[in-house]
Coordinates of C-alpha atoms and ligand atoms in Angstrom, one line a residue:
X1 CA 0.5 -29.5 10.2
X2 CA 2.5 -26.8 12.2
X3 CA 1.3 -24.5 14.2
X4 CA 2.8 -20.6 14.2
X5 CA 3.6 -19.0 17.7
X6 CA 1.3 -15.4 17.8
X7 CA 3.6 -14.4 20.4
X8 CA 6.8 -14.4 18.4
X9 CA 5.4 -13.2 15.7
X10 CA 4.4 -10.1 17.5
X11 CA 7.6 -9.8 19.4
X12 CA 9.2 -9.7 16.3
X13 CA 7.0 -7.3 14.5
X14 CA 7.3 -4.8 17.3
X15 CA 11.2 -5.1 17.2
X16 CA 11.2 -4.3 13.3
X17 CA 9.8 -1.3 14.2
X18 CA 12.2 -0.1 16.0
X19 CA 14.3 0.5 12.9
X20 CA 13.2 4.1 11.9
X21 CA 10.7 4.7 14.9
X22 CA 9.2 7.8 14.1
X23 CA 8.4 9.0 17.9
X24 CA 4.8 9.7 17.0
X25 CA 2.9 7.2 17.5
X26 CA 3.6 3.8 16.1
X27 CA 4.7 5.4 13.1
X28 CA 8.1 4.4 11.3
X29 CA 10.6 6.6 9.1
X30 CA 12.2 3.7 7.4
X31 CA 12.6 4.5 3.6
X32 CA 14.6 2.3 1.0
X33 CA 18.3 2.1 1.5
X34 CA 18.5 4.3 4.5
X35 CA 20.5 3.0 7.8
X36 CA 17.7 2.4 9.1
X37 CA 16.2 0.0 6.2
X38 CA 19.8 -1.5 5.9
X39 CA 20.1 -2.0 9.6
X40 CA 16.6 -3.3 9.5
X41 CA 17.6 -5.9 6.7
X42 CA 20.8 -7.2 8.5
X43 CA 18.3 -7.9 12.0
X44 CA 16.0 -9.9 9.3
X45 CA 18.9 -11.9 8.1
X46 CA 19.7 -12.6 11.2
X47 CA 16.3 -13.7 12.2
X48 CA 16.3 -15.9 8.9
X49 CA 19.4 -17.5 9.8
X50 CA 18.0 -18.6 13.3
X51 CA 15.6 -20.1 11.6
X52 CA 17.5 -22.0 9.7
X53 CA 17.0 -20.3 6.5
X54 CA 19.9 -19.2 4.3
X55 CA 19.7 -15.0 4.0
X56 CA 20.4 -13.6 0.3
X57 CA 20.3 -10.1 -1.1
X58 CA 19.9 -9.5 -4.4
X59 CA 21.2 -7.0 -6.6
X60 CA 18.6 -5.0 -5.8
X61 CA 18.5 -4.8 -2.5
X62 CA 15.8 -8.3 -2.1
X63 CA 16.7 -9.9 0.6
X64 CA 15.4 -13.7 0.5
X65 CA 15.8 -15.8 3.5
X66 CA 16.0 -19.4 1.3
X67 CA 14.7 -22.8 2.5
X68 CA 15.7 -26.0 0.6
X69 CA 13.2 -25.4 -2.3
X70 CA 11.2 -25.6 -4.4
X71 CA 8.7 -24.4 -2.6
X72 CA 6.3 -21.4 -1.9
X73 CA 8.0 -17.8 -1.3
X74 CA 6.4 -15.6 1.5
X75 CA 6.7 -12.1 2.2
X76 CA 6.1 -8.5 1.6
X77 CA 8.9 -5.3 1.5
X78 CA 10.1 -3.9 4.8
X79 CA 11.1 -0.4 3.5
X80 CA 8.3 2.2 4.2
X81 CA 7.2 5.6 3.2
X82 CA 8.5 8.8 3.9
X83 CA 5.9 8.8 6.9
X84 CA 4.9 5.3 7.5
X85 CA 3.1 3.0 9.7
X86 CA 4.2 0.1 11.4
X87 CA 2.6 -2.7 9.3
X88 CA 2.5 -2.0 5.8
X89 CA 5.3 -4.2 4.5
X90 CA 6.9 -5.2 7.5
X91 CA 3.5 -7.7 8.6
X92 CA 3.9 -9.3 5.6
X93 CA 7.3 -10.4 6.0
X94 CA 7.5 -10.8 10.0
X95 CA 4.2 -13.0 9.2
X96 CA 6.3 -14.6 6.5
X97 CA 9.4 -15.1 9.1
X98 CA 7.0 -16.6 11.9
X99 CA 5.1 -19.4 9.1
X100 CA 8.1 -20.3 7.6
X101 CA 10.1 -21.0 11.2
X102 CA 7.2 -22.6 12.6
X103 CA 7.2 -25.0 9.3
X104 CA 10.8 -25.9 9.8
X105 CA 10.1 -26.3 13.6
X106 CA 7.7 -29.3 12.3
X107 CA 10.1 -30.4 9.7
X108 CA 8.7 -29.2 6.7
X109 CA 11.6 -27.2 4.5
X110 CA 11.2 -26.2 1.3
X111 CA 9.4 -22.3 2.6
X112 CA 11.2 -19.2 1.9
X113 CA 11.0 -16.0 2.6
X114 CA 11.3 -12.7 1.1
X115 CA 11.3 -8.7 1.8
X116 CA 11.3 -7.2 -1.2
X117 CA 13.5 -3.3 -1.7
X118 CA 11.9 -0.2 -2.6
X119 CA 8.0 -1.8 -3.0
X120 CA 7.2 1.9 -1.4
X121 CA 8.8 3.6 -4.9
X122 CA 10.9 5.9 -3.0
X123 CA 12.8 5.1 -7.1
X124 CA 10.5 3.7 -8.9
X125 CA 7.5 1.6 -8.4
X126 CA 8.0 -1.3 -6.3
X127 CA 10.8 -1.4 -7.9
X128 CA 12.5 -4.3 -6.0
X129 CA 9.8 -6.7 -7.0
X130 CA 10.1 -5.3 -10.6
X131 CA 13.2 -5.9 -11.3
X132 CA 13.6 -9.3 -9.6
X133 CA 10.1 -10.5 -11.4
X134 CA 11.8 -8.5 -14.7
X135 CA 9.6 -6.1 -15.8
X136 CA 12.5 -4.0 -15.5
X137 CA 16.2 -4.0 -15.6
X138 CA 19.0 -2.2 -13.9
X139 CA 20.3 -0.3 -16.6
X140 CA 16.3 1.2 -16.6
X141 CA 16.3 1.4 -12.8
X142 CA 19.3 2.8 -11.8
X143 CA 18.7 6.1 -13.3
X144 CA 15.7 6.9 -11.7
X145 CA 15.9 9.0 -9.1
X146 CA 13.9 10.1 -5.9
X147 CA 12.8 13.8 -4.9
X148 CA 15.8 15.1 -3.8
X149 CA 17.8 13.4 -7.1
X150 CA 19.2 10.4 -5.5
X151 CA 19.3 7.9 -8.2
X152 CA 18.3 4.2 -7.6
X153 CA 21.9 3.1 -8.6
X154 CA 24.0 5.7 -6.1
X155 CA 21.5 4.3 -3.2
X156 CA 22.0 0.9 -3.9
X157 CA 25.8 1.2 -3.3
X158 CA 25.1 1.9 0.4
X159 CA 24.5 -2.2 0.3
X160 CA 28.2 -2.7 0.3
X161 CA 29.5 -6.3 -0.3
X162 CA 26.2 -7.4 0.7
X163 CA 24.5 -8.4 -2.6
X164 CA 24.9 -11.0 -4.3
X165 CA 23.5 -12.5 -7.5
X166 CA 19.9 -12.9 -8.8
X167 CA 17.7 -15.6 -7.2
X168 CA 16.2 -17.4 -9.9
X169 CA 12.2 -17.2 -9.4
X170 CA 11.8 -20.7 -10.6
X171 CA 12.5 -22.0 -7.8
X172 CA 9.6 -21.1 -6.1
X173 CA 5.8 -22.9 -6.8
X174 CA 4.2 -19.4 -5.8
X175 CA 4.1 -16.1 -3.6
X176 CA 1.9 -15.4 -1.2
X177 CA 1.7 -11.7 0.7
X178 CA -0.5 -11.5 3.4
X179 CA -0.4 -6.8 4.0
X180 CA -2.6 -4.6 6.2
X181 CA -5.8 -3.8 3.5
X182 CA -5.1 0.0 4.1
X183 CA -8.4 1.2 2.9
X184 CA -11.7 1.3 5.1
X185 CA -13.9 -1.6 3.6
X186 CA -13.2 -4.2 6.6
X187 CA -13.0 -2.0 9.6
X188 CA -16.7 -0.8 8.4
X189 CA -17.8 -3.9 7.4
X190 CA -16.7 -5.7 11.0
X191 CA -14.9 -8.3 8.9
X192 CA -11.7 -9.5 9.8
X193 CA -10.0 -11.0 6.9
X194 CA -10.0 -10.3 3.2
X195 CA -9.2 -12.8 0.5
X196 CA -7.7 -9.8 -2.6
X197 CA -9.3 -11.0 -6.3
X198 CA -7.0 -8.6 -8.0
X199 CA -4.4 -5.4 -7.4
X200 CA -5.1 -2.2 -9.6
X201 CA -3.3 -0.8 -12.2
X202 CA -0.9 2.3 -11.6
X203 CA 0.8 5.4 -13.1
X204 CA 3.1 7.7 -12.1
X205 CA 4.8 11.0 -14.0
X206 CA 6.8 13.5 -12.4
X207 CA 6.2 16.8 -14.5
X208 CA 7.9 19.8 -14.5
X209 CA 6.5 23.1 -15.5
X210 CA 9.2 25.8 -16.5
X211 CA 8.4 29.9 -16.3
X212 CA 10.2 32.9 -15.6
X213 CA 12.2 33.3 -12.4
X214 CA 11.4 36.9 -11.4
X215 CA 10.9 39.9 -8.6
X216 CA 7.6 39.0 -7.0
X217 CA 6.9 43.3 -6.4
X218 CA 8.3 45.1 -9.8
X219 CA 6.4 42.1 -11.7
X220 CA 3.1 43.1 -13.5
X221 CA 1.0 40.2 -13.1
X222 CA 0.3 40.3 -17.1
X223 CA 3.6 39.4 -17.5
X224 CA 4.3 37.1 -15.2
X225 CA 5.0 33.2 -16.4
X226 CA 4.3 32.1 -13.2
X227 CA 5.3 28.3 -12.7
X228 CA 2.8 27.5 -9.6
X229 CA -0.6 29.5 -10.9
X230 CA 0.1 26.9 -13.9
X231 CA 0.3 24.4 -11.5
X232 CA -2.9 25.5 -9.5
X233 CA -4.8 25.5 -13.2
X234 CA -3.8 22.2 -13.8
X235 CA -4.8 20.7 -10.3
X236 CA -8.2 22.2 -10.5
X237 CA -8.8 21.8 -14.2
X238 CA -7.4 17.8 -14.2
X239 CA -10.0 17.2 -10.9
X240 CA -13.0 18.0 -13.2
X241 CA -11.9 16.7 -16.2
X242 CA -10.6 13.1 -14.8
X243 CA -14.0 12.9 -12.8
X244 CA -15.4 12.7 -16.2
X245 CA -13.2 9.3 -17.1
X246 CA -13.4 8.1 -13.7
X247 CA -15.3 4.9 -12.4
X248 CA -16.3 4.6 -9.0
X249 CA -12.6 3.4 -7.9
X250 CA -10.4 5.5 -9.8
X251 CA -8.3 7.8 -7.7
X252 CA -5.6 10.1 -8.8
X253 CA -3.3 12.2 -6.7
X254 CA -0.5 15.2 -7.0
X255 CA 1.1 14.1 -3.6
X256 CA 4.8 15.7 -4.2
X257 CA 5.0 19.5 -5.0
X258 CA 8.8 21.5 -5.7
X259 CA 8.6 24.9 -6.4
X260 CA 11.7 26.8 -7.2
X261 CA 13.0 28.7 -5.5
X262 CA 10.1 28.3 -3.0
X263 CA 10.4 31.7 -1.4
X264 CA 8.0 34.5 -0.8
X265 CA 9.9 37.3 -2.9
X266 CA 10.2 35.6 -5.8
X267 CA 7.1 34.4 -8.4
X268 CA 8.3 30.7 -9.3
X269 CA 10.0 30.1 -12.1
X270 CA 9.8 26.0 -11.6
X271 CA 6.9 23.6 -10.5
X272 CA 8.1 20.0 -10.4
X273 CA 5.4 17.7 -9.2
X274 CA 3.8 13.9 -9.4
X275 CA 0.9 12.8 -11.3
X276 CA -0.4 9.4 -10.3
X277 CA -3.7 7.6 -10.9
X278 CA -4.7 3.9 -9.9
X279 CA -7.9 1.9 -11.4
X280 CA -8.8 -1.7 -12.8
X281 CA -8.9 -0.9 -15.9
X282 CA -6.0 -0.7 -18.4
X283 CA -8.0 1.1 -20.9
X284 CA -8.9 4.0 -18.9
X285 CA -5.8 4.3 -17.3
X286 CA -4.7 5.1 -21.0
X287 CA -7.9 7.7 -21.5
X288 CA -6.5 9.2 -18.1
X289 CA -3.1 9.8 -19.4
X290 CA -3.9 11.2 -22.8
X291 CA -6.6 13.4 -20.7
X292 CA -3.4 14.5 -18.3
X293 CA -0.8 15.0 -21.2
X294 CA -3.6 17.3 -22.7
X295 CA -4.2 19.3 -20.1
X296 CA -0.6 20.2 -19.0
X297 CA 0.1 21.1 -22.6
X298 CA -2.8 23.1 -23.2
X299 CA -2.5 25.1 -19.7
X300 CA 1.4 25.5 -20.0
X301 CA 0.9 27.0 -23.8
X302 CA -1.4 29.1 -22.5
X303 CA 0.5 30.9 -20.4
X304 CA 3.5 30.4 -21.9
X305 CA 5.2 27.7 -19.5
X306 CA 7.6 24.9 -20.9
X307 CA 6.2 21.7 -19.9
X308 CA 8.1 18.5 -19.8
X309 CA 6.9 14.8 -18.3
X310 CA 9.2 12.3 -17.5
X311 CA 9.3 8.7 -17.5
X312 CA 6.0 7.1 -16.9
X313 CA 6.2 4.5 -14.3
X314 CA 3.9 1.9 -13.7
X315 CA 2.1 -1.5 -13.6
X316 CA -0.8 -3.1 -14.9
X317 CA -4.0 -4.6 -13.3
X318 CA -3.7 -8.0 -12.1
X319 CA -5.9 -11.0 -10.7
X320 CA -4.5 -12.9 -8.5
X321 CA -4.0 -17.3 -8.7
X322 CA -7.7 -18.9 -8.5
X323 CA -5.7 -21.7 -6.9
X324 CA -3.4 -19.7 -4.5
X325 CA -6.9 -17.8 -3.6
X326 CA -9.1 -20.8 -3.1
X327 CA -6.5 -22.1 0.2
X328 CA -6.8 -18.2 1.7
X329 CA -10.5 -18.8 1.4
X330 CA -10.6 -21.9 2.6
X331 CA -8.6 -21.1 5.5
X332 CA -10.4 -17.5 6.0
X333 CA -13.7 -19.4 6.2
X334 CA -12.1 -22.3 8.5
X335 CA -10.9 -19.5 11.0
X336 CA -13.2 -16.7 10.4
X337 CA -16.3 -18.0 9.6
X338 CA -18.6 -15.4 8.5
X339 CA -16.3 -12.6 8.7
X340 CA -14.6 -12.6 5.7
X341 CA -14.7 -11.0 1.9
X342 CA -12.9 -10.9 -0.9
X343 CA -11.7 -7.5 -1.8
X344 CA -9.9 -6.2 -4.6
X345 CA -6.7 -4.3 -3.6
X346 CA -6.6 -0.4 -4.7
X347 CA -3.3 -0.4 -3.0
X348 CA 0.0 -1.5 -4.8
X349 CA 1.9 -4.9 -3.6
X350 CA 4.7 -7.2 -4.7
X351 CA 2.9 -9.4 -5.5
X352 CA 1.2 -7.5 -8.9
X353 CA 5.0 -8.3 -10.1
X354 CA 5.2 -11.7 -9.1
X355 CA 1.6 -12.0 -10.5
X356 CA 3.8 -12.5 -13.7
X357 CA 5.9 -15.0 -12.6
X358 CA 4.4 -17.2 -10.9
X359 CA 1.1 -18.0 -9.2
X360 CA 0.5 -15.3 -6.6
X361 CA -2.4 -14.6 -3.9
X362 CA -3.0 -12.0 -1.2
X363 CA -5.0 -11.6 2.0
X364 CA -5.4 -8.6 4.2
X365 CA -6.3 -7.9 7.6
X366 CA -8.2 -4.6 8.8
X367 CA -6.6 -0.9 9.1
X368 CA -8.4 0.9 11.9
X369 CA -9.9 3.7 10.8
X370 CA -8.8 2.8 6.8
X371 CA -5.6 4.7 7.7
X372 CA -2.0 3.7 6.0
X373 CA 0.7 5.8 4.8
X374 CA 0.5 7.9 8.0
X375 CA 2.3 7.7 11.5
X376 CA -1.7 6.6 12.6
X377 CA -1.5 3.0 10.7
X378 CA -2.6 0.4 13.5
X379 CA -4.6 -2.9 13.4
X380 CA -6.0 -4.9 16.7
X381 CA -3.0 -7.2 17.6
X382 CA -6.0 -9.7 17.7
X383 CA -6.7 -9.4 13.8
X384 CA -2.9 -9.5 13.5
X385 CA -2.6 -12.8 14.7
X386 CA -5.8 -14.2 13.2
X387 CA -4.6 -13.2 9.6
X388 CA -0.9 -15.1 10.8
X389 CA -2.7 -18.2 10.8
X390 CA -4.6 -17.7 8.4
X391 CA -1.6 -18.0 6.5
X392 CA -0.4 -20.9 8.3
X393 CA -3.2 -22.6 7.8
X394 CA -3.4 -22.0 3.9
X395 CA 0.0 -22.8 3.6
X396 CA -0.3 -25.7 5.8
X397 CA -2.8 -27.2 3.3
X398 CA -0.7 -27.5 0.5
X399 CA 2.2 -29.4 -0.6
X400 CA 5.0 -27.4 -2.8
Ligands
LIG501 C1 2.1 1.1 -2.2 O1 2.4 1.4 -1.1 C2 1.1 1.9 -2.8 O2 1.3 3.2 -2.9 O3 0.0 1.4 -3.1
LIG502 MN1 2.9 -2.3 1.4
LIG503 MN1 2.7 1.3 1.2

């Protein structure tokens, strides 16, 4: 038995967010392979290394903090969004950090730890935990690019002489994630820790829409080919269309918008923007993309717009280990008896990749207020440290 110390564990999650503090808030500006993130990842190894653990990135950008093996990997990504929060990504691996020392404080080695690179798909999606799990490979990940056309393999070369080669995943018995749930149902419910069944499925497409660049006052509206009305068209007509597929979880969103040039003078003659949708289902994540690629076509022909998509990105739905869950519930119903659920995720995580590696389990703590993916992201410092041992105690109970 070991027993993690709360206070450390927060000490060290409030330092990690020092790396990319937004100012607002408690809010972090950290995305993959920025200074910040890199600077971020060189305090980690350090932290690993105090601990005893031997730090390890990847060719990817994974840094691993390695105990003596085999044994069970813990962690989450410490890159963040754009506009992030404070917790999504970095409590899984600070929790991770803390579990792992305080095992090796008690003598019990073979724990790693893990934050996996880009799991927020500023390139791709999660793409760290892709390509180390394999679902992809470099040559396929380091063309891809962000928003402003920074490609995955010119970012990666701001990791220097860092990297080395690929950990291989066998030697790890399983992965286990503990993340913020990021979604509203435990702050409502008054529960304090979620045991996740299974992650949804996503896709992404960026599309581009091509018009006529032209004078926005000598331009007769009949003749425009207008590259954002299309846009609008397709927004409005996709929202009733896809409500018609939908289920009572499925969700999609057009969250990045580039018109060109972007000016008031001029009607648009580009509209690049993502398309993404999440559900459970693999099947109608398929009806949802034939019902996008539809659409688009038959909006962009109508008024004479060139449409192109580009790669689809994505990941299917996975459950999670009945084993690997059956400890988190255990120890969710040993700690927090009574306030507990399982939940599925309708969030992405590493572990959906790892799901295909080896065994992998999840369990989340409560957002306030259900937000994530905003400067507002918080949780009670109380439910922080519950869900820590949580952990603990999960992986306390079991041997490799
Ligand atoms: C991951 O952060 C996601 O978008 O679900
Ligand atoms: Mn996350
Ligand atoms: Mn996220």
């Amino acid at each position: 038995m070991f027993t993690p110390d709360p206070d450390r564990f927060l000490a060290d999650l409030h330092h990690l967010r020092s790396f990319g503090a937004s100012g607002v808030g408690k809010g972090v500006v950290r995305p993959a392979f920025s200074p910040e993130d890199i600077a971020a990842r060189d305090w980690l190894a350090t932290r690993m290394e105090e601990a005893g653990l031997t730090p390890h990135v990847d060719p990817a950008g994974n840094l691993f903090g390695l105990g003596d093996g085999p044994g069970l990997l813990l962690g989450s990504h410490s890159d963040t969004q754009p506009e992030g929060g404070w917790l999504d990504g970095a409590l899984g691996v600070i929790a991770a950090l803390e579990v792992v020392r305080a095992a090796r404080e008690a003598g019990r080695t073979d724990l790693s730890v893990v934050s996996f690179q880009d799991e927020e798909g500023r390139f791709g999606v999660t793409t760290g935990s892709a390509l180390w799990s394999g679902a992809i490979t470099l040559d396929q990940a380091d063309p891809l690019t962000d928003r402003d056309g920074l490609s995955f393999g010119a970012a990666r070369t701001a990791l220097g002489d860092r990297p080395g080669d690929w950990i291989d995943p066998a030697r790890f018995t399983g992965f286990l994630e503990m993340h913020i749930e990021q979604g509203p149902v435990l702050d409502r419910s008054g529960d304090r820790i979620a045991v996740v069944t299974d992650i949804v499925g996503i896709r992404d497409m960026r599309i581009t829409l091509s018009g006529e660049q032209n004078h926005a006052g000598t331009t007769p509206m009949a003749l425009r080919r207008d590259a954002f009305q299309g846009l609008a068209e397709i927004a409005t007509r996709l929202d009733t269309r896809l409500a018609g597929i939908a289920g009572a979880a499925t969700v999609w969103t057009i969250g990045h918008v580039a018109l060109h040039p972007n000016t008031s003078s001029i009607v648009p003659g580009k509209a690049v923007f993502s398309m993404q949708w999440r559900d459970g289902d693999t099947d109608r994540l398929d009806a949802m993309e034939r019902a996008i690629r539809e659409t688009v076509t038959e909006i962009a022909a109508a008024r004479d717009l060139g449409a192109a998509f580009g790669p689809m990105r994505g990941i299917d739905p996975v459950a999670m280990d009945p084993g690997l869950r059956a400890g988190l519930e255990a120890a969710a119903a040993t700690l927090s008896p009574g306030a507990w659920r399982k939940l599925p995720s309708g969030a992405l995580h590493d572990a959906a990749n790892l799901a295909a590696r080896m065994p992998a389990a999840m369990l989340f703590v409560p957002s306030i207020g259900g937000i994530s993916h905003a400067f507002a992201e918080d949780t009670d410092e109380a439910d922080l440290t519950l869900g820590l041992k949580v952990l603990a105690h999960a992986v306390a109970q079991r041997n490799g």
